[in-house]
Tab-separated table of C-alpha atoms in Angstrom:
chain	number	residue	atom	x	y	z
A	1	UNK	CA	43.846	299.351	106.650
A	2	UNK	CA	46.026	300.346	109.817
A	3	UNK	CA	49.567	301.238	108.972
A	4	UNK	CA	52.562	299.015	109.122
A	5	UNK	CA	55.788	298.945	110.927
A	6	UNK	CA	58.796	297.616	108.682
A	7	UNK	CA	62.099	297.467	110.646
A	8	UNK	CA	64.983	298.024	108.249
A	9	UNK	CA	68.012	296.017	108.726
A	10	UNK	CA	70.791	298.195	107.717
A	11	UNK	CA	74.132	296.379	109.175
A	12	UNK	CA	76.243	293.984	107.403
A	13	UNK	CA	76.676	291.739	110.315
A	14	UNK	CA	73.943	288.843	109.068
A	15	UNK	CA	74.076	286.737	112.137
A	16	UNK	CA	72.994	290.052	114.564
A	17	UNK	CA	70.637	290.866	111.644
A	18	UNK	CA	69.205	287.650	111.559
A	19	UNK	CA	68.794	288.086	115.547
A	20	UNK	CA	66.808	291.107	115.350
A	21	UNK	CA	64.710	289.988	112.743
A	22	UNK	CA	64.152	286.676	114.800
A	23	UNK	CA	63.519	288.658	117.934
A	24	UNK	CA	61.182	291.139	116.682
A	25	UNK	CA	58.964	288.985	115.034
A	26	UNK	CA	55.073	289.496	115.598
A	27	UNK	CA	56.539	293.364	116.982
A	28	UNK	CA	57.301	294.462	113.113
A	29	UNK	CA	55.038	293.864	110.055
A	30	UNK	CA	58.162	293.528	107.722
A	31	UNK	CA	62.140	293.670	107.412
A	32	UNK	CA	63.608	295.796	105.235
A	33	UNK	CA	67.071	294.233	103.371
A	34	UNK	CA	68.826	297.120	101.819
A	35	UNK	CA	72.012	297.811	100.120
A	36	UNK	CA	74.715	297.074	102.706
A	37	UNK	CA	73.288	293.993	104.222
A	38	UNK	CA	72.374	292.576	100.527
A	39	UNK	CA	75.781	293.604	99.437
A	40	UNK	CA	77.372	291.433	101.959
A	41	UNK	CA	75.731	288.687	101.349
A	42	UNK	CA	73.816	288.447	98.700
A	43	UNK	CA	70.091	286.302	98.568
A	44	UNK	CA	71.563	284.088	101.973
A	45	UNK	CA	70.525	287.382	103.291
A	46	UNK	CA	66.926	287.210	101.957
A	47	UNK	CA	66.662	283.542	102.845
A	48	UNK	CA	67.692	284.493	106.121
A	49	UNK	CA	65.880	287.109	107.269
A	50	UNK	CA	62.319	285.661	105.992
A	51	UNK	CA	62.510	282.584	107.959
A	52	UNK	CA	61.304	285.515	110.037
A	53	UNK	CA	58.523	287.327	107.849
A	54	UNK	CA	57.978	289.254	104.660
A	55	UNK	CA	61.036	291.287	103.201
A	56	UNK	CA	61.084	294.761	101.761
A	57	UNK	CA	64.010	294.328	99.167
A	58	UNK	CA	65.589	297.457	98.970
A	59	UNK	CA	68.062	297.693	96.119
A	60	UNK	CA	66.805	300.776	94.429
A	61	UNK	CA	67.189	299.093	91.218
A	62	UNK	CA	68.187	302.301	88.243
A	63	UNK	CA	68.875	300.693	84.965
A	64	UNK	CA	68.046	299.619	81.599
A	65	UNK	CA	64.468	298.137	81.508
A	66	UNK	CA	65.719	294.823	80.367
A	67	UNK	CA	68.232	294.804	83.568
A	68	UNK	CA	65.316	296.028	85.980
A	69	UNK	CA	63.056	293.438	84.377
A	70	UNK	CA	65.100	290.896	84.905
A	71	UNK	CA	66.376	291.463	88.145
A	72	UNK	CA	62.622	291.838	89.386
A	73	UNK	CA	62.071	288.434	88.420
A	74	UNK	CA	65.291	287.192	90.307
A	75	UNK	CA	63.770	288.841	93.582
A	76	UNK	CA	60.265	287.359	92.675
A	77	UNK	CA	61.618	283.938	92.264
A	78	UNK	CA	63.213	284.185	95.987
A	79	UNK	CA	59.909	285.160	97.159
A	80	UNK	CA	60.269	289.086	98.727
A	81	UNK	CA	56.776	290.614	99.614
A	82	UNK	CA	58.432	294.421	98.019
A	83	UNK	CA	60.894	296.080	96.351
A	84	UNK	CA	62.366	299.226	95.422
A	85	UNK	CA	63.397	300.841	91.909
A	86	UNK	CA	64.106	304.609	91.418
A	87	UNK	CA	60.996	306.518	89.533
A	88	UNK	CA	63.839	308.412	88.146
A	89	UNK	CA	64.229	305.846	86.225
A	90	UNK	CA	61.573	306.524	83.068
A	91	UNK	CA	58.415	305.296	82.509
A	92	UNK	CA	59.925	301.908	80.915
A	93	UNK	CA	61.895	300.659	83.642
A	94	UNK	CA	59.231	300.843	85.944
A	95	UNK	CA	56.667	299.031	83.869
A	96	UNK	CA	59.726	296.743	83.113
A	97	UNK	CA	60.004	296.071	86.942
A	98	UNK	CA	56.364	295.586	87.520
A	99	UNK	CA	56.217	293.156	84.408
A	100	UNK	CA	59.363	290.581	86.250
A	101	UNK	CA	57.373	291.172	89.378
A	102	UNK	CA	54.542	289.492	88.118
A	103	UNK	CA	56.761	286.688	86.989
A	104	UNK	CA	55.853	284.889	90.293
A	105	UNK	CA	52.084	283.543	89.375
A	106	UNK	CA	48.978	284.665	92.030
A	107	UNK	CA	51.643	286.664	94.242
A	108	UNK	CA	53.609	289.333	92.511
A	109	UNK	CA	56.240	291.358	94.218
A	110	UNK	CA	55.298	294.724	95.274
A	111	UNK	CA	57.461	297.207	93.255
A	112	UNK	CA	57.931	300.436	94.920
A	113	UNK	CA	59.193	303.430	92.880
A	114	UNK	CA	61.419	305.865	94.855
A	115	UNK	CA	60.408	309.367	94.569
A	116	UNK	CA	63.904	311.050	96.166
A	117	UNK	CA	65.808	310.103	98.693
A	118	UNK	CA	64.956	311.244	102.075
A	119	UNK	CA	68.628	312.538	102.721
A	120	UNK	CA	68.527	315.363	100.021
A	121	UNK	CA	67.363	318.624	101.112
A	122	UNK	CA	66.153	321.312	98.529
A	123	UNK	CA	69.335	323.116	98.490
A	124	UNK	CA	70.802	319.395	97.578
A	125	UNK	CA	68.480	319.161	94.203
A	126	UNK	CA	69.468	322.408	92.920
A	127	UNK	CA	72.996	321.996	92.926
A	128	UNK	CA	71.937	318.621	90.826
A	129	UNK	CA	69.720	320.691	88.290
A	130	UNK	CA	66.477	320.137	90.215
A	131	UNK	CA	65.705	323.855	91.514
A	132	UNK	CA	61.683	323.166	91.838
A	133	UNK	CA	62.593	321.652	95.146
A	134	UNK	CA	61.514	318.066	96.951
A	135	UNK	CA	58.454	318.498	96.889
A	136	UNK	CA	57.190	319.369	93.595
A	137	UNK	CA	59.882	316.467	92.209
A	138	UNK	CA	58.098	313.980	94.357
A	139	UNK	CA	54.871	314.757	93.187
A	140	UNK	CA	56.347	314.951	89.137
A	141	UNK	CA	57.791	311.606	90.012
A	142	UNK	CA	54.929	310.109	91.586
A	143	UNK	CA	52.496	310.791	88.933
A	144	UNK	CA	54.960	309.316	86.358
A	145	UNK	CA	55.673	305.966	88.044
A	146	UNK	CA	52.346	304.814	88.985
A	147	UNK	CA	51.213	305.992	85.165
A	148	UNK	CA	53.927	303.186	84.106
A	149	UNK	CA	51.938	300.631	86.433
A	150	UNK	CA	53.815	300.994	90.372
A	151	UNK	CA	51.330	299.958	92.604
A	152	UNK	CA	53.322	301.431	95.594
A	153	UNK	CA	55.462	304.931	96.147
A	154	UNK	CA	58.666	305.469	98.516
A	155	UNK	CA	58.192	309.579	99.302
A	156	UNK	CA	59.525	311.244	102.514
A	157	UNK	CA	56.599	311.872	105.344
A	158	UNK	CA	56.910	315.816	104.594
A	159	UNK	CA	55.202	314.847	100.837
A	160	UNK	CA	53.016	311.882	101.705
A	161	UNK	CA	49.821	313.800	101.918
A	162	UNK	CA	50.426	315.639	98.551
A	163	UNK	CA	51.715	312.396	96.651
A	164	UNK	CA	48.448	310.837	98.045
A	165	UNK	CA	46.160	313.707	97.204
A	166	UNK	CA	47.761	313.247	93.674
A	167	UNK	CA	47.556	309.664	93.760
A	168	UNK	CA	44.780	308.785	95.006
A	169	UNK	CA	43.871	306.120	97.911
A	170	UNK	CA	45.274	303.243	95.711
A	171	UNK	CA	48.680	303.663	95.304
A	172	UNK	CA	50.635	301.550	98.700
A	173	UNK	CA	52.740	305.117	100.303
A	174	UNK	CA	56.368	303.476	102.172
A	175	UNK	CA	57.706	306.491	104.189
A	176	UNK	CA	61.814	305.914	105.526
A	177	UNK	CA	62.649	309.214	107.527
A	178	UNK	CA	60.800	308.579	110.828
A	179	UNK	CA	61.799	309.691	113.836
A	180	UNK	CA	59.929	309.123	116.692
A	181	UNK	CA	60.452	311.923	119.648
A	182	UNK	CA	64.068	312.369	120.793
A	183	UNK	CA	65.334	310.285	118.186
A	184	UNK	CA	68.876	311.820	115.795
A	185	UNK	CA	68.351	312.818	112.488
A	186	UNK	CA	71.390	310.734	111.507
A	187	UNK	CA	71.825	311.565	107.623
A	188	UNK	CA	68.209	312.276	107.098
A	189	UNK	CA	66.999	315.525	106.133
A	190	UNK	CA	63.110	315.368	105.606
A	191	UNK	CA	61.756	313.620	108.412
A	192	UNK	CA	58.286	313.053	110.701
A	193	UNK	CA	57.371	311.683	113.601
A	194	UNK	CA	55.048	308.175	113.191
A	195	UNK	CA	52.129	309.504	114.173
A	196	UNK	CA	52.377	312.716	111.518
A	197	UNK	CA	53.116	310.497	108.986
A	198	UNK	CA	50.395	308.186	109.160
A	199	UNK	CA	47.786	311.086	109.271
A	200	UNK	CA	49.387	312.339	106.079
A	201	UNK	CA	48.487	309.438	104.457
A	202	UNK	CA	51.132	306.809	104.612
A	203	UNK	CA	50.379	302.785	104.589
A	204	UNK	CA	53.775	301.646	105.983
A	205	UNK	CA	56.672	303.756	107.919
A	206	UNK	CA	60.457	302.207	107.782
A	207	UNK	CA	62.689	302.780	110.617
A	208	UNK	CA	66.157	301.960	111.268
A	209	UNK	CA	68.667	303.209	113.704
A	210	UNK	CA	65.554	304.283	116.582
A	211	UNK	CA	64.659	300.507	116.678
A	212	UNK	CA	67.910	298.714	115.777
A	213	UNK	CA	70.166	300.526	118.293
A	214	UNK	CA	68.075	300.503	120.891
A	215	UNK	CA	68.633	298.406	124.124
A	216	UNK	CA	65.277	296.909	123.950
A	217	UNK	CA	64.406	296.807	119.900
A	218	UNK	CA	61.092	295.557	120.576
A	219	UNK	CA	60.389	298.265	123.176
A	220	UNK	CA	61.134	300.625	120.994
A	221	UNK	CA	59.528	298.786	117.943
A	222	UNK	CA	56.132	298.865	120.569
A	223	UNK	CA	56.323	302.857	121.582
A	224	UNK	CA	56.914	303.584	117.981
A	225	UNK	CA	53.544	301.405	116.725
A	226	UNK	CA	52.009	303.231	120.212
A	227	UNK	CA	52.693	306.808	118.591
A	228	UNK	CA	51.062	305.787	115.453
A	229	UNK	CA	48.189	303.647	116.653
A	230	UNK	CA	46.000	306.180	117.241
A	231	UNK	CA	45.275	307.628	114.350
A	232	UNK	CA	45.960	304.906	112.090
A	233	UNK	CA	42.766	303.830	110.296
């Protein structure tokens, strides 16, 4: 399949969120909902934003199983297309998430187990007992969840083409940390451009700030599909 485009939503402001996601419609293949919008306002937010097309829930859910499973079914019920829980988690929670995903009949969510976050840096996971580095933690991480049932994987572009040698052609690969040319870092530290990222192996690329805080967001939405188009397959 080609590779997708999700735009992720990251302010707290619902009514300019809501305008985005209204005016880059049929530019984006999905809008991500994460923490700080969804902490503002709850599932309005969800309800909101998919008058406008499919969601990427991204709560990072890292609990008990019973807690996971549960709140997988709450996000099922109020009909998200995907969302996130941390592989960290063990084995249990993520088949506990995949079980309240499949709570909605003929259309389950799409649970996607976060390998590490694309802010930490290998000098970042040894200071918190981790010393292997990012990448072989991805890949440990990787293997684990989608053993425990995750039919998708959050991993920074730098590991996509070793989590999908590992995992197979499968297993749905979200990369966050894209930058397209020119674009800041901002508080990521393992980062691609589009195009580099889909050749690794990736299905769908997230991008924030480059699309979001641009003066034309579906300009910038356009050049960043145009970077990728090529060599998506």
């Amino acid at each position: 399949m080609s590779a997708g485009l999700i735009v992720a939503l990251d302010g707290d402001d619902l009514p300019r969120m809501e305008g985005l996601a209204r005016e880059l419609a049929g530019s984006v293949d999905a809008f991500k909902v994460g923490l700080t919008l969804f902490g503002g306002h709850g599932t309005e937010a969800l309800m909101e934003i998919g008058q406008h097309g499919k969601v990427f829930c991204d709560l990072k859910f890292h609990d008990i199983p019973t807690q996971v499973e549960g709140a997988a079914g709450a996000l099922a019920r109020r009909g998200v297309w995907m969302m996130t829980v941390h592989a960290s988690g063990g084995s249990a929670m993520v088949a506990a998430a995949v079980r309240g995903a499949a709570l909605r009949a003929g259309d389950p969510v799409l649970v996607a187990a976060v390998t590490v976050l694309t802010s930490l840096d290998g000098a970042e996971l040894a200071a918190l007992g981790q010393p292997a580095g990012p990448a072989a933690q991805v890949e440990r991480l990787a293997r684990h969840a989608v053993a425990a049932g995750a039919p998708a994987l959050v991993c920074s572009p730098q590991e996509v083409a070793a989590v999908r040698a590992g995992v197979g052609p499968g297993v749905v690969l979200v990369c966050p940390g894209i930058r397209p040319a020119g674009a800041a870092l901002g508080d990521q530290a393992r980062v691609s451009a589009p195009a580099d990222a889909v050749a690794a192996g990736a299905d769908y690329l997230v991008v924030g700030r480059p699309i979001t805080g641009a003066v034309d967001p579906v300009a910038a939405a356009e050049r960043i599909r145009a970077e990728f188009s090529l060599v998506s397959s």
